[in-house]
mmCIF file of C-alpha atoms and ligand atoms in Angstrom:
data_model
loop_
_atom_site.group_PDB
_atom_site.id
_atom_site.type_symbol
_atom_site.label_atom_id
_atom_site.label_comp_id
_atom_site.label_asym_id
_atom_site.label_seq_id
_atom_site.Cartn_x
_atom_site.Cartn_y
_atom_site.Cartn_z
ATOM 1 C CA MET A 21 0.000 0.000 0.000
ATOM 2 C CA ILE A 22 2.602 2.572 1.086
ATOM 3 C CA GLY A 23 4.910 1.508 -1.725
ATOM 4 C CA GLU A 24 2.155 1.869 -4.325
ATOM 5 C CA GLN A 25 1.035 5.162 -2.901
ATOM 6 C CA ILE A 26 4.497 6.664 -3.050
ATOM 7 C CA GLN A 27 5.091 5.423 -6.603
ATOM 8 C CA LYS A 28 1.798 6.865 -7.772
ATOM 9 C CA LEU A 29 2.547 10.189 -6.123
ATOM 10 C CA THR A 30 6.086 10.340 -7.535
ATOM 11 C CA GLU A 31 4.948 9.519 -11.085
ATOM 12 C CA ASP A 32 2.557 12.450 -11.079
ATOM 13 C CA LEU A 33 5.117 14.983 -9.844
ATOM 14 C CA PRO A 34 7.091 17.258 -12.143
ATOM 15 C CA GLN A 35 10.701 16.033 -12.576
ATOM 16 C CA ASP A 36 12.247 18.842 -10.552
ATOM 17 C CA VAL A 37 10.066 18.346 -7.469
ATOM 18 C CA THR A 38 11.565 16.387 -4.557
ATOM 19 C CA LEU A 39 9.152 14.463 -2.399
ATOM 20 C CA VAL A 40 10.019 14.317 1.294
ATOM 21 C CA ALA A 41 7.984 11.494 2.819
ATOM 22 C CA VAL A 42 6.994 12.676 6.294
ATOM 23 C CA SER A 43 7.201 9.589 8.464
ATOM 24 C CA LYS A 44 6.712 11.156 11.901
ATOM 25 C CA THR A 45 4.874 8.895 14.371
ATOM 26 C CA LYS A 46 5.036 6.011 11.860
ATOM 27 C CA PRO A 47 6.948 2.789 12.589
ATOM 28 C CA ASN A 48 10.153 1.702 10.873
ATOM 29 C CA SER A 49 8.174 -0.885 8.900
ATOM 30 C CA ALA A 50 6.278 1.917 7.124
ATOM 31 C CA ILE A 51 9.547 3.611 6.165
ATOM 32 C CA GLU A 52 10.969 0.293 4.986
ATOM 33 C CA GLU A 53 8.007 -0.142 2.629
ATOM 34 C CA ALA A 54 8.714 3.224 1.029
ATOM 35 C CA TYR A 55 12.443 2.468 1.002
ATOM 36 C CA SER A 56 11.849 -0.819 -0.807
ATOM 37 C CA VAL A 57 10.384 1.010 -3.819
ATOM 38 C CA GLY A 58 13.436 3.258 -3.949
ATOM 39 C CA HIS A 59 12.423 6.208 -1.821
ATOM 40 C CA ARG A 60 15.249 7.842 0.159
ATOM 41 C CA ASP A 61 14.057 11.230 1.454
ATOM 42 C CA PHE A 62 12.224 11.105 4.780
ATOM 43 C CA GLY A 63 11.113 13.881 7.117
ATOM 44 C CA GLU A 64 10.698 13.892 10.880
ATOM 45 C CA ASN A 65 9.789 16.666 13.292
ATOM 46 C CA LYS A 66 11.091 15.268 16.588
ATOM 47 C CA VAL A 67 14.811 14.971 17.204
ATOM 48 C CA GLN A 68 14.636 11.889 19.397
ATOM 49 C CA GLU A 69 12.462 10.007 16.917
ATOM 50 C CA LEU A 70 14.651 11.098 14.028
ATOM 51 C CA CYS A 71 17.825 9.886 15.751
ATOM 52 C CA GLN A 72 16.342 6.559 16.712
ATOM 53 C CA LYS A 73 15.062 5.865 13.201
ATOM 54 C CA ALA A 74 18.341 6.972 11.647
ATOM 55 C CA GLU A 75 20.183 4.517 13.850
ATOM 56 C CA GLU A 76 17.890 1.608 13.049
ATOM 57 C CA LEU A 77 17.290 2.151 9.328
ATOM 58 C CA PRO A 78 19.621 2.038 6.275
ATOM 59 C CA ASN A 79 22.234 4.761 6.270
ATOM 60 C CA ASP A 80 21.664 5.922 2.704
ATOM 61 C CA ILE A 81 18.386 7.517 3.828
ATOM 62 C CA ARG A 82 18.425 11.313 3.574
ATOM 63 C CA TRP A 83 16.893 12.612 6.805
ATOM 64 C CA HIS A 84 15.096 15.943 6.739
ATOM 65 C CA MET A 85 14.377 17.773 9.997
ATOM 66 C CA ILE A 86 11.108 19.512 9.193
ATOM 67 C CA GLY A 87 9.643 20.796 12.430
ATOM 68 C CA HIS A 88 10.510 23.466 14.926
ATOM 69 C CA LEU A 89 14.016 22.678 16.153
ATOM 70 C CA GLN A 90 15.222 23.510 19.660
ATOM 71 C CA ARG A 91 18.783 24.784 19.915
ATOM 72 C CA ASN A 92 19.803 22.330 22.618
ATOM 73 C CA LYS A 93 18.917 19.414 20.336
ATOM 74 C CA VAL A 94 20.869 20.426 17.246
ATOM 75 C CA LYS A 95 23.902 18.478 18.439
ATOM 76 C CA TYR A 96 22.099 15.156 18.130
ATOM 77 C CA ILE A 97 21.265 15.511 14.432
ATOM 78 C CA ALA A 98 24.287 17.564 13.333
ATOM 79 C CA PRO A 99 26.467 14.552 12.418
ATOM 80 C CA PHE A 100 24.110 13.166 9.793
ATOM 81 C CA VAL A 101 21.085 15.349 8.988
ATOM 82 C CA HIS A 102 20.610 15.973 5.254
ATOM 83 C CA LEU A 103 18.612 19.191 5.419
ATOM 84 C CA ILE A 104 17.132 21.296 8.229
ATOM 85 C CA HIS A 105 13.963 22.912 6.898
ATOM 86 C CA GLY A 106 12.707 25.205 9.609
ATOM 87 C CA VAL A 107 15.469 27.600 10.615
ATOM 88 C CA ASP A 108 13.461 30.338 12.273
ATOM 89 C CA SER A 109 15.945 32.347 14.330
ATOM 90 C CA GLU A 110 19.496 33.628 14.134
ATOM 91 C CA ARG A 111 20.302 31.949 17.450
ATOM 92 C CA LEU A 112 19.313 28.598 15.959
ATOM 93 C CA LEU A 113 21.468 29.264 12.909
ATOM 94 C CA THR A 114 24.389 30.124 15.202
ATOM 95 C CA GLU A 115 23.988 26.810 17.015
ATOM 96 C CA ILE A 116 23.755 24.828 13.764
ATOM 97 C CA ASN A 117 26.939 26.533 12.612
ATOM 98 C CA LYS A 118 28.694 25.620 15.858
ATOM 99 C CA GLN A 119 27.630 21.976 15.621
ATOM 100 C CA GLY A 120 28.524 21.887 11.936
ATOM 101 C CA ALA A 121 32.056 22.998 12.837
ATOM 102 C CA LYS A 122 32.299 20.377 15.584
ATOM 103 C CA ASN A 123 31.320 17.691 13.103
ATOM 104 C CA ASN A 124 33.560 19.032 10.382
ATOM 105 C CA ARG A 125 30.732 19.562 7.975
ATOM 106 C CA VAL A 126 28.687 22.237 6.313
ATOM 107 C CA ILE A 127 25.015 21.698 7.161
ATOM 108 C CA ASP A 128 22.386 22.564 4.562
ATOM 109 C CA VAL A 129 19.444 24.556 5.870
ATOM 110 C CA LEU A 130 16.320 26.317 4.688
ATOM 111 C CA ILE A 131 15.212 29.618 6.124
ATOM 112 C CA GLN A 132 11.614 29.514 7.276
ATOM 113 C CA LEU A 133 9.672 32.564 6.270
ATOM 114 C CA HIS A 134 6.547 33.586 8.062
ATOM 115 C CA ILE A 135 3.994 33.610 5.267
ATOM 116 C CA ALA A 136 0.832 32.471 7.034
ATOM 117 C CA GLU A 137 -1.462 35.277 7.990
ATOM 118 C CA GLU A 138 -2.347 33.360 11.152
ATOM 119 C CA SER A 139 -0.048 34.391 13.987
ATOM 120 C CA SER A 140 1.011 31.022 15.416
ATOM 121 C CA LYS A 141 3.515 29.988 12.758
ATOM 122 C CA PHE A 142 7.259 30.326 13.264
ATOM 123 C CA GLY A 143 9.570 32.100 10.882
ATOM 124 C CA PHE A 144 11.426 35.203 9.731
ATOM 125 C CA SER A 145 9.928 38.235 8.103
ATOM 126 C CA TYR A 146 11.246 39.246 4.702
ATOM 127 C CA GLU A 147 13.439 41.982 6.227
ATOM 128 C CA GLU A 148 14.887 39.661 8.865
ATOM 129 C CA ALA A 149 15.712 37.048 6.242
ATOM 130 C CA GLU A 150 17.356 39.681 4.068
ATOM 131 C CA ALA A 151 19.562 40.707 7.014
ATOM 132 C CA LEU A 152 20.447 37.092 7.648
ATOM 133 C CA PHE A 153 21.601 36.611 4.067
ATOM 134 C CA THR A 154 23.790 39.675 4.433
ATOM 135 C CA ASN A 155 25.468 38.155 7.511
ATOM 136 C CA GLN A 156 25.827 34.731 5.937
ATOM 137 C CA ASN A 157 29.621 34.703 6.062
ATOM 138 C CA GLN A 158 29.382 34.580 9.865
ATOM 139 C CA PHE A 159 28.147 31.024 9.445
ATOM 140 C CA PRO A 160 30.792 29.138 7.466
ATOM 141 C CA ASN A 161 29.511 25.729 8.574
ATOM 142 C CA VAL A 162 25.998 26.387 7.357
ATOM 143 C CA ARG A 163 24.824 26.622 3.768
ATOM 144 C CA ILE A 164 21.485 28.347 3.220
ATOM 145 C CA VAL A 165 20.148 26.479 0.199
ATOM 146 C CA GLY A 166 16.602 27.756 0.107
ATOM 147 C CA LEU A 167 13.390 28.776 1.768
ATOM 148 C CA MET A 168 10.598 26.973 3.555
ATOM 149 C CA GLY A 169 7.099 28.036 4.446
ATOM 150 C CA MET A 170 3.789 26.772 5.737
ATOM 151 C CA ALA A 171 0.459 28.139 4.673
ATOM 152 C CA THR A 172 -2.399 28.887 7.025
ATOM 153 C CA PHE A 173 -4.432 25.808 7.889
ATOM 154 C CA THR A 174 -7.610 26.569 5.961
ATOM 155 C CA GLU A 175 -9.893 25.168 3.280
ATOM 156 C CA ASP A 176 -9.690 28.452 1.408
ATOM 157 C CA LYS A 177 -7.550 27.636 -1.640
ATOM 158 C CA THR A 178 -7.283 31.234 -2.774
ATOM 159 C CA HIS A 179 -5.869 32.162 0.599
ATOM 160 C CA ILE A 180 -3.327 29.328 0.514
ATOM 161 C CA LYS A 181 -2.319 30.217 -3.025
ATOM 162 C CA ARG A 182 -1.735 33.833 -2.053
ATOM 163 C CA GLU A 183 0.601 32.812 0.784
ATOM 164 C CA PHE A 184 2.550 30.361 -1.385
ATOM 165 C CA GLU A 185 2.920 32.944 -4.119
ATOM 166 C CA THR A 186 4.287 35.444 -1.622
ATOM 167 C CA LEU A 187 6.995 32.975 -0.639
ATOM 168 C CA SER A 188 7.663 32.071 -4.238
ATOM 169 C CA THR A 189 8.182 35.725 -5.098
ATOM 170 C CA PHE A 190 10.817 36.084 -2.366
ATOM 171 C CA TYR A 191 12.479 32.921 -3.569
ATOM 172 C CA ASN A 192 12.663 34.131 -7.150
ATOM 173 C CA THR A 193 13.953 37.508 -6.051
ATOM 174 C CA TRP A 194 16.810 35.979 -4.045
ATOM 175 C CA LYS A 195 17.498 32.800 -5.985
ATOM 176 C CA ALA A 196 20.247 33.926 -8.353
ATOM 177 C CA GLN A 197 21.963 36.378 -6.036
ATOM 178 C CA LYS A 198 22.023 34.108 -2.968
ATOM 179 C CA ASP A 199 22.491 30.875 -4.881
ATOM 180 C CA LEU A 200 19.325 29.178 -3.665
ATOM 181 C CA SER A 201 17.933 25.992 -5.184
ATOM 182 C CA VAL A 202 15.229 24.710 -2.819
ATOM 183 C CA LEU A 203 11.747 26.048 -2.221
ATOM 184 C CA SER A 204 10.082 23.767 0.345
ATOM 185 C CA MET A 205 6.338 24.278 0.519
ATOM 186 C CA GLY A 206 3.310 22.038 0.271
ATOM 187 C CA MET A 207 1.884 19.227 2.410
ATOM 188 C CA SER A 208 -0.751 16.520 1.853
ATOM 189 C CA ASN A 209 -3.678 18.879 1.548
ATOM 190 C CA ASP A 210 -2.070 21.742 -0.352
ATOM 191 C CA TYR A 211 0.879 20.385 -2.365
ATOM 192 C CA PRO A 212 -0.760 20.799 -5.811
ATOM 193 C CA ILE A 213 -1.258 24.510 -5.082
ATOM 194 C CA ALA A 214 2.325 24.721 -3.814
ATOM 195 C CA ILE A 215 3.740 23.166 -6.984
ATOM 196 C CA ALA A 216 1.608 25.423 -9.166
ATOM 197 C CA SER A 217 3.109 28.324 -7.182
ATOM 198 C CA GLY A 218 6.700 27.190 -7.797
ATOM 199 C CA SER A 219 7.563 24.737 -5.029
ATOM 200 C CA ASN A 220 10.287 22.197 -5.813
ATOM 201 C CA MET A 221 10.201 20.297 -2.511
ATOM 202 C CA ILE A 222 7.024 19.002 -0.911
ATOM 203 C CA ARG A 223 6.635 17.442 2.524
ATOM 204 C CA VAL A 224 3.897 14.840 2.403
ATOM 205 C CA GLY A 225 2.919 12.614 5.313
ATOM 206 C CA SER A 226 -0.668 11.446 5.725
ATOM 207 C CA LEU A 227 -1.302 11.013 2.009
ATOM 208 C CA ILE A 228 1.469 8.395 1.903
ATOM 209 C CA PHE A 229 1.362 6.784 5.327
ATOM 210 C CA GLY A 230 -2.252 7.313 6.318
ATOM 211 C CA ARG A 231 -3.641 9.440 9.105
ATOM 212 C CA ARG A 232 -1.682 10.001 12.273
ATOM 213 C CA ASN A 233 -3.232 9.556 15.707
HETATM 214 C C1 PLP B 316 3.604 16.909 9.636
HETATM 215 C C2 PLP B 316 4.237 17.880 8.729
HETATM 216 C C3 PLP B 316 4.092 17.764 7.340
HETATM 217 C C4 PLP B 316 3.249 16.696 6.674
HETATM 218 O O1 PLP B 316 1.901 16.867 6.954
HETATM 219 P P1 PLP B 316 0.781 15.999 6.181
HETATM 220 O O2 PLP B 316 -0.429 16.849 6.282
HETATM 221 O O3 PLP B 316 0.652 14.721 6.925
HETATM 222 O O4 PLP B 316 1.231 15.808 4.788
HETATM 223 C C5 PLP B 316 4.756 18.686 6.547
HETATM 224 N N1 PLP B 316 5.516 19.676 7.075
HETATM 225 C C6 PLP B 316 5.678 19.813 8.405
HETATM 226 C C7 PLP B 316 6.525 20.933 8.909
HETATM 227 C C8 PLP B 316 5.040 18.931 9.269
HETATM 228 O O5 PLP B 316 5.208 19.096 10.595
#
């Protein structure tokens, strides 16, 4: 089931769109099913769960940290994480840089922009992100490869589209100058709108693995 679902989803995606299969709360067996049809990009939002799965599952899996990340937990994922999606403060970036240096690696990250009109979502404003890009050389062990955003949780497609297009506009403005290549937006219920708005990385969980409890 999971294998078929992921193949079907992948076939329908444009070539340049990367699918991150969000496996949070799901057992290793579910990930193994996706892995067995060739899938390698998986996303988790809890550090402890991510580390445990990474230890138990094949080491060619590319692990994406997709949720809000606490600074004191960066050290646990720094040795192996493939991409950190939700960098939402300069203090977090500073810590990732420090742990990158300790592990002798440059860690790829996405800057989370606050695009949702609802107030609860994490992220930088446009101006804050701009300032961060300007100070990028302070973080030699971090590579900012793109942007990430989450739309408001709503049924209103026009609203979602507007938020995704806002993020896409920032991305296109900065892409060449800041050497960005990843625009991470879109989840199970809004990924077609995200792709239509220019996303090239979607984070899909429930549509692949079924509902979470
Ligand atoms: C859980 C989660 C997803 C996936 O959500 P689904 O609706 O199950 O596709 C995507 N992005 C983030 C940041 C998440 O926490």
